[in-house]
Short mmCIF file of C-alpha atoms in Angstrom, two decimals:
data_model
loop_
_atom_site.label_atom_id
_atom_site.label_comp_id
_atom_site.label_asym_id
_atom_site.label_seq_id
_atom_site.Cartn_x
_atom_site.Cartn_y
_atom_site.Cartn_z
CA ALA A 5 0.00 0.00 0.00
CA GLN A 6 1.18 3.51 -0.67
CA LYS A 7 2.08 5.82 2.17
CA VAL A 8 3.19 9.42 2.56
CA THR A 9 4.98 10.71 5.66
CA GLN A 10 5.47 14.34 6.59
CA ALA A 11 7.49 14.15 9.75
CA GLN A 12 7.25 17.85 10.62
CA THR A 13 3.87 18.73 12.05
CA GLU A 14 4.57 22.42 12.52
CA ILE A 15 7.36 24.82 11.53
CA SER A 16 7.62 28.38 12.75
CA VAL A 17 9.94 30.88 11.04
CA VAL A 18 10.48 34.60 10.89
CA GLU A 19 9.73 36.38 7.65
CA LYS A 20 12.51 36.14 5.02
CA GLU A 21 13.87 32.91 6.43
CA ASP A 22 13.96 29.84 4.20
CA VAL A 23 11.88 26.85 5.19
CA THR A 24 12.08 23.27 3.92
CA LEU A 25 9.24 20.79 4.24
CA ASP A 26 10.10 17.12 4.14
CA CYS A 27 8.06 14.44 2.38
CA VAL A 28 8.91 10.74 2.27
CA TYR A 29 6.77 8.26 0.39
CA GLU A 30 6.38 4.51 -0.03
CA THR A 31 5.09 2.77 -3.11
CA ARG A 32 5.62 -0.51 -4.92
CA ASP A 33 4.97 1.03 -8.30
CA THR A 34 7.68 2.26 -10.62
CA THR A 35 5.33 4.79 -12.17
CA TYR A 36 3.67 7.27 -9.88
CA TYR A 37 2.93 10.95 -9.36
CA LEU A 38 3.78 13.25 -6.51
CA PHE A 39 1.96 16.42 -5.59
CA TRP A 40 2.16 19.33 -3.18
CA TYR A 41 -0.92 21.23 -2.08
CA LYS A 42 -1.27 24.35 0.05
CA GLN A 43 -4.21 24.88 2.43
CA PRO A 44 -4.44 28.51 3.55
CA PRO A 45 -6.60 29.54 6.51
CA SER A 46 -9.60 29.87 4.16
CA GLY A 47 -9.59 26.07 3.91
CA GLU A 48 -9.53 25.40 0.17
CA LEU A 49 -6.58 23.29 -0.97
CA VAL A 50 -4.56 24.82 -3.77
CA PHE A 51 -2.47 22.78 -6.18
CA LEU A 52 1.22 23.69 -6.26
CA ILE A 53 3.04 21.05 -8.27
CA ARG A 54 2.72 17.63 -9.88
CA ARG A 55 5.76 15.51 -10.71
CA ASN A 56 5.97 12.08 -12.32
CA SER A 57 8.39 9.43 -11.14
CA PHE A 58 10.50 9.55 -14.29
CA ASP A 59 11.33 13.21 -13.96
CA GLU A 60 13.90 13.75 -11.23
CA GLN A 61 14.84 17.21 -12.34
CA ASN A 62 14.45 19.75 -9.57
CA GLU A 63 11.95 22.51 -10.20
CA ILE A 64 11.81 26.15 -9.23
CA SER A 65 8.80 28.39 -9.40
CA GLY A 66 9.42 31.84 -8.00
CA ARG A 67 10.22 31.43 -4.30
CA TYR A 68 9.18 27.78 -4.36
CA SER A 69 11.47 24.90 -5.23
CA TRP A 70 11.15 21.14 -5.12
CA ASN A 71 13.84 18.49 -4.68
CA PHE A 72 12.81 15.02 -5.90
CA GLN A 73 15.18 12.21 -4.97
CA LYS A 74 13.98 8.81 -6.05
CA SER A 75 16.88 7.05 -4.32
CA THR A 76 15.61 8.20 -0.93
CA SER A 77 11.90 8.32 -1.85
CA SER A 78 11.71 11.97 -0.95
CA PHE A 79 10.05 14.98 -2.50
CA ASN A 80 10.99 17.99 -0.39
CA PHE A 81 9.64 21.50 -0.77
CA THR A 82 11.51 24.72 0.01
CA ILE A 83 10.10 28.21 0.38
CA THR A 84 12.82 30.80 -0.04
CA ALA A 85 12.57 34.17 1.70
CA SER A 86 9.29 33.26 3.38
CA GLN A 87 6.44 35.74 3.66
CA VAL A 88 3.49 35.97 6.03
CA VAL A 89 1.19 34.89 3.18
CA ASP A 90 3.03 31.57 3.09
CA SER A 91 1.45 30.67 6.42
CA ALA A 92 -0.65 27.61 5.67
CA VAL A 93 -0.79 23.84 5.96
CA TYR A 94 1.13 22.09 3.21
CA PHE A 95 0.34 18.57 2.07
CA CYS A 96 2.40 16.13 0.08
CA ALA A 97 0.48 13.47 -1.86
CA LEU A 98 1.16 10.36 -3.94
CA SER A 99 -0.83 8.80 -6.76
CA GLU A 100 0.02 5.51 -8.41
CA PHE A 101 -0.25 5.25 -12.17
CA GLY A 102 -3.05 3.09 -13.40
CA ALA A 103 -5.02 3.19 -10.18
CA ALA A 104 -8.61 3.47 -11.28
CA GLY A 105 -9.93 6.86 -10.45
CA ASN A 106 -6.48 8.28 -9.75
CA LYS A 107 -6.86 8.36 -6.01
CA LEU A 108 -4.38 10.44 -4.05
CA THR A 109 -2.85 9.43 -0.74
CA PHE A 110 -1.96 12.42 1.42
CA GLY A 111 0.56 12.92 4.17
CA GLY A 112 -0.43 14.33 7.52
CA GLY A 113 0.46 17.87 6.54
CA THR A 114 2.94 20.43 7.86
CA ARG A 115 1.69 23.67 9.32
CA VAL A 116 3.96 26.60 8.45
CA LEU A 117 3.72 29.76 10.52
CA VAL A 118 5.61 32.76 9.19
CA LYS A 119 5.92 35.57 11.73
CA PRO A 120 6.50 39.16 10.66
CA ASP B 9 -11.72 28.55 -13.32
CA VAL B 10 -12.91 25.18 -12.10
CA LYS B 11 -15.34 25.51 -9.29
CA VAL B 12 -16.12 22.82 -6.76
CA THR B 13 -18.98 23.82 -4.51
CA GLN B 14 -19.93 22.17 -1.26
CA SER B 15 -23.43 22.93 -0.08
CA SER B 16 -22.64 23.82 3.53
CA ARG B 17 -19.62 25.34 5.25
CA TYR B 18 -20.75 24.32 8.74
CA LEU B 19 -23.21 21.64 9.76
CA VAL B 20 -24.34 20.45 13.19
CA LYS B 21 -26.21 17.15 13.48
CA ARG B 22 -27.29 14.80 16.22
CA THR B 23 -26.14 11.23 16.73
CA GLY B 24 -28.20 8.83 14.66
CA GLU B 25 -29.33 11.36 12.09
CA LYS B 26 -28.94 10.70 8.38
CA VAL B 27 -26.66 13.32 6.90
CA PHE B 28 -26.21 14.35 3.27
CA LEU B 29 -23.18 16.31 2.11
CA GLU B 30 -23.48 17.63 -1.41
CA CYS B 31 -20.76 18.54 -3.88
CA VAL B 32 -21.11 20.02 -7.35
CA GLN B 33 -18.40 20.73 -9.93
CA ASP B 34 -18.85 22.77 -13.07
CA MET B 35 -16.02 21.58 -15.33
CA ASP B 36 -17.27 18.23 -16.58
CA HIS B 37 -14.67 16.28 -14.59
CA GLU B 38 -14.93 12.50 -14.60
CA ASN B 39 -13.38 11.99 -11.19
CA MET B 40 -14.89 13.08 -7.93
CA PHE B 41 -13.65 12.37 -4.41
CA TRP B 42 -14.66 12.67 -0.79
CA TYR B 43 -11.95 13.09 1.84
CA ARG B 44 -12.11 13.77 5.53
CA GLN B 45 -9.47 15.87 7.22
CA ASP B 46 -8.51 15.40 10.86
CA PRO B 47 -5.63 17.05 12.72
CA GLY B 48 -2.40 15.07 12.36
CA LEU B 49 -3.98 12.54 10.01
CA GLY B 50 -3.99 14.60 6.84
CA LEU B 51 -6.66 13.85 4.27
CA ARG B 52 -8.07 10.36 4.16
CA LEU B 53 -10.05 9.11 1.19
CA ILE B 54 -13.57 7.93 1.94
CA TYR B 55 -14.97 7.19 -1.52
CA PHE B 56 -14.34 8.23 -5.08
CA SER B 57 -16.17 7.97 -8.37
CA TYR B 58 -14.68 7.93 -11.87
CA ASP B 59 -17.99 7.98 -13.74
CA VAL B 60 -21.72 8.37 -13.25
CA LYS B 61 -23.09 5.59 -11.04
CA MET B 62 -19.56 4.24 -10.51
CA LYS B 63 -18.01 4.30 -7.06
CA GLU B 64 -14.94 2.89 -5.38
CA LYS B 65 -14.16 2.58 -1.70
CA GLY B 66 -11.29 4.60 -0.42
CA ASP B 67 -9.30 3.95 2.73
CA ILE B 68 -12.03 4.62 5.31
CA PRO B 69 -15.47 3.88 3.79
CA GLU B 70 -17.07 2.41 6.91
CA GLY B 71 -20.15 4.34 8.01
CA TYR B 72 -20.43 6.20 4.72
CA SER B 73 -22.06 5.72 1.34
CA VAL B 74 -22.07 7.83 -1.81
CA SER B 75 -24.27 8.62 -4.76
CA ARG B 76 -23.35 9.85 -8.24
CA GLU B 77 -26.48 10.08 -10.35
CA LYS B 78 -25.21 12.97 -12.47
CA LYS B 79 -21.69 13.71 -13.61
CA GLU B 80 -21.49 17.06 -11.86
CA ARG B 81 -22.82 15.97 -8.46
CA PHE B 82 -21.31 13.64 -5.87
CA SER B 83 -23.09 13.13 -2.56
CA LEU B 84 -21.68 11.72 0.66
CA ILE B 85 -24.18 10.06 2.98
CA LEU B 86 -23.77 9.29 6.65
CA GLU B 87 -26.50 6.72 7.24
CA SER B 88 -26.49 7.14 11.03
CA ALA B 89 -24.16 9.88 12.17
CA SER B 90 -21.85 9.18 15.08
CA THR B 91 -19.63 11.48 17.14
CA ASN B 92 -16.47 9.99 15.61
CA GLN B 93 -17.61 11.32 12.25
CA THR B 94 -17.15 14.89 13.46
CA SER B 95 -14.61 16.18 10.97
CA MET B 96 -13.87 18.47 8.05
CA TYR B 97 -15.13 16.92 4.81
CA LEU B 98 -13.51 17.91 1.53
CA CYS B 99 -14.83 17.22 -1.93
CA ALA B 100 -12.56 17.27 -4.98
CA SER B 101 -12.74 16.65 -8.71
CA SER B 102 -10.26 16.02 -11.49
CA LEU B 103 -9.91 15.17 -15.13
CA ILE B 104 -8.70 11.77 -16.25
CA ARG B 105 -6.45 11.65 -19.26
CA GLY B 106 -6.31 8.35 -21.10
CA GLY B 107 -9.20 6.42 -19.64
CA ILE B 108 -9.99 5.47 -16.09
CA ARG B 109 -6.53 4.03 -15.60
CA GLY B 110 -4.82 6.92 -17.28
CA THR B 111 -2.65 9.70 -16.00
CA ASN B 112 -3.42 11.69 -12.94
CA GLU B 113 -4.46 15.27 -13.33
CA LYS B 114 -4.49 17.67 -10.44
CA LEU B 115 -7.40 17.72 -8.03
CA PHE B 116 -9.54 20.80 -7.49
CA PHE B 117 -10.99 21.08 -4.02
CA GLY B 118 -14.07 22.66 -2.51
CA SER B 119 -13.85 24.82 0.61
CA GLY B 120 -14.93 22.00 2.89
CA THR B 121 -17.81 21.25 5.25
CA GLN B 122 -17.08 21.23 8.96
CA LEU B 123 -19.48 18.66 10.38
CA SER B 124 -20.12 18.39 14.10
CA VAL B 125 -22.08 15.42 15.39
CA LEU B 126 -23.39 15.92 18.92
#
């Protein structure tokens, strides 16, 4: 069975600090997809990134970057120069290719608090 | 923009009541999902549906049922609500590319329904 672990339950930083969120996953499949979602205080989850298991290239989008390492089954997320608006709960998720209905398995989430 | 609408933001019910949570999406998505979110446990999948009248159990289906009579609407039913079903319920939808076992597209979520069972 697939599993996603986010060991950090809460991280508190001061504005402009960098913050890295860890995500470790387990799957028997060789083809799978990894996702990150952000849940701001309003409650609605917002998609951030989707990565397939064959693409290990790191990705940067503005202040966000992702480090995918298949050898360690990790898909870590870094926010550079954090801002108060980054305060939210962040979820890592895993979806196995070919699973009917494309169900996603989520980690427990990491709450990020950015203080001014 | 895709919109996923959940009928209620907050709901308070009594133990033993039958509860209906409604979800509607407006982008013709094949997939629809119901998750519950509890502190420290993340999102756990209750049921999902990849087509009208089709449903699949997720990881925690016990005590729940679903209905998908129309493509845009996916209902979650608590046949006899219990206090351990107090939770935040999230509905989501997504496109499938390449058939029901095809590639995974991103999920779009509703704002959630906070259900309290007293």
